[in-house]
Amino acid sequence: MRRKLIAANWKMYKTPDQARAFVSEFKPMIAGHDRDDTALFPPFISIPATLEAVAGTKIEVGAQNMHWEKQGAYTGEVSADMLKCVGCTQVIIGHSERRQYFGETDIGVNRKLRGALADGLKAIVCVGELFEERESGLTESILRRQVGAALREISGADVDKFCIAYEPVWAIGTGKTATPEIAANAHIFIRGEAAKAIGADAARKLRVIYGGSVKPENAHALMSQEEIDGALVGGASLDPKSFAAIVNW
Ligand code: PGA
């Protein structure tokens, strides 16, 4: 049985004060929740405030991006090592917004995953097809390329340290959710591709989570699917009540 991970991707929202206010409202709403893992991904600047606010709980805190080198002349970048130093345990890699607006490539995603694992950070690696790609029947070839590239030279022994988020780009921030069946089918396909890279045993343990317009109203139907090992939530994670309702699916 794979334990689910419910993660909040706050994107470029929440100052340190807003992050603190979120956590103080959110904590009591999920008190006693032990079924799934929970993680918050604030903007870099709000990571320390979020970490302080969640102290004493099992809520993990991570970053939305990182650089693959430990340090160097890379203006504007932050390394896995630095994230680890302040107390982050996780990082999101290859989110479609980074691929779309910041030129993130498959090769970069793989470098970042290897860098994160080498420095002891757990990673959520995002993959997913565009609307036109799905319409043209290209979903599987896109997922094959993204998963294959991301997992190059990754060992099956590290499978508990990363998960893959299937985030169809047409479902992100659009209110259009993949049906539980569409998501589950994509997850089965992703697991099959992962098996080619990390072996079948490790792939069975790999968590494949879903992202794209997850809301309190659809969380139960999505999370009840055996193939869906959790959720990466954007818009609906900004409000503590709404994110708590998703965690308590
Ligand atoms: P959304 O974003 O929940 O707002 O669709 C998900 C994501 O981008 O991770």
CSV table of N, CA, C and O in Angstrom, one decimal, residues 10 20 24-25 27 33 47 59-60 72 86 88 91 97 120 178 186 197 212 220 227:
chain,number,residue,atom,x,y,z
A,10,TRP,N,2.0,26.7,-3.6
A,10,TRP,CA,1.5,28.0,-3.4
A,10,TRP,C,1.9,29.0,-4.6
A,10,TRP,O,1.5,30.1,-4.6
A,20,ARG,N,2.3,32.4,7.7
A,20,ARG,CA,2.1,32.1,9.1
A,20,ARG,C,0.6,32.1,9.4
A,20,ARG,O,0.1,31.2,10.1
A,24,SER,N,-1.6,28.8,10.9
A,24,SER,CA,-2.3,28.8,12.2
A,24,SER,C,-3.7,28.5,12.1
A,24,SER,O,-4.3,27.8,12.9
A,25,GLU,N,-4.3,28.8,11.0
A,25,GLU,CA,-5.7,28.4,10.7
A,25,GLU,C,-5.8,26.9,10.3
A,25,GLU,O,-6.7,26.2,10.7
A,27,LYS,N,-3.6,24.3,10.8
A,27,LYS,CA,-3.2,23.2,11.8
A,27,LYS,C,-4.3,22.6,12.5
A,27,LYS,O,-4.4,21.3,12.5
A,33,HIS,N,-4.8,14.1,11.9
A,33,HIS,CA,-4.8,13.5,10.5
A,33,HIS,C,-3.5,12.7,10.4
A,33,HIS,O,-2.4,13.3,10.4
A,47,ILE,N,9.6,30.4,3.1
A,47,ILE,CA,9.9,29.1,3.6
A,47,ILE,C,10.2,29.1,5.1
A,47,ILE,O,9.7,28.3,5.9
A,59,ILE,N,3.7,18.2,9.2
A,59,ILE,CA,3.6,18.8,7.9
A,59,ILE,C,5.0,19.1,7.5
A,59,ILE,O,5.8,19.7,8.2
A,60,GLU,N,5.3,18.7,6.2
A,60,GLU,CA,6.7,19.0,5.7
A,60,GLU,C,6.6,20.3,4.8
A,60,GLU,O,5.6,20.7,4.3
A,72,GLY,N,27.6,28.3,-6.7
A,72,GLY,CA,28.3,28.7,-7.9
A,72,GLY,C,27.7,30.1,-8.4
A,72,GLY,O,26.9,30.7,-7.8
A,86,VAL,N,18.1,25.2,5.6
A,86,VAL,CA,17.0,25.9,6.3
A,86,VAL,C,15.9,25.0,6.9
A,86,VAL,O,15.1,25.5,7.6
A,88,CYS,N,14.1,22.6,4.7
A,88,CYS,CA,13.2,22.0,3.7
A,88,CYS,C,13.5,20.5,3.6
A,88,CYS,O,14.7,20.1,3.7
A,91,VAL,N,11.3,19.2,-2.6
A,91,VAL,CA,11.3,20.2,-3.7
A,91,VAL,C,10.5,19.8,-4.9
A,91,VAL,O,10.4,18.6,-5.1
A,97,GLU,N,4.7,25.2,-15.3
A,97,GLU,CA,4.9,26.6,-15.4
A,97,GLU,C,6.4,27.0,-15.6
A,97,GLU,O,6.7,27.9,-16.3
A,120,GLY,N,20.0,14.9,-0.4
A,120,GLY,CA,19.0,14.4,0.7
A,120,GLY,C,17.7,15.1,0.7
A,120,GLY,O,17.0,15.2,1.7
A,178,ALA,N,-9.0,16.4,-14.8
A,178,ALA,CA,-9.0,15.1,-15.5
A,178,ALA,C,-10.0,14.2,-14.7
A,178,ALA,O,-10.1,14.3,-13.5
A,186,ALA,N,-3.5,7.5,-17.0
A,186,ALA,CA,-2.2,8.1,-17.2
A,186,ALA,C,-1.2,7.6,-16.1
A,186,ALA,O,0.0,7.4,-16.4
A,197,ALA,N,12.8,2.4,-16.3
A,197,ALA,CA,14.0,3.1,-15.9
A,197,ALA,C,14.5,2.6,-14.5
A,197,ALA,O,15.7,2.5,-14.3
A,212,GLY,N,-4.0,19.3,-10.9
A,212,GLY,CA,-4.7,20.0,-12.0
A,212,GLY,C,-6.2,20.2,-11.5
A,212,GLY,O,-7.0,19.3,-11.6
A,220,HIS,N,-12.3,13.6,-3.2
A,220,HIS,CA,-12.6,12.2,-2.8
A,220,HIS,C,-12.6,11.3,-4.0
A,220,HIS,O,-12.1,10.2,-3.9
A,227,GLU,N,-4.8,4.0,-8.1
A,227,GLU,CA,-3.6,4.4,-8.9
A,227,GLU,C,-3.2,5.9,-8.5
A,227,GLU,O,-2.2,6.3,-9.0
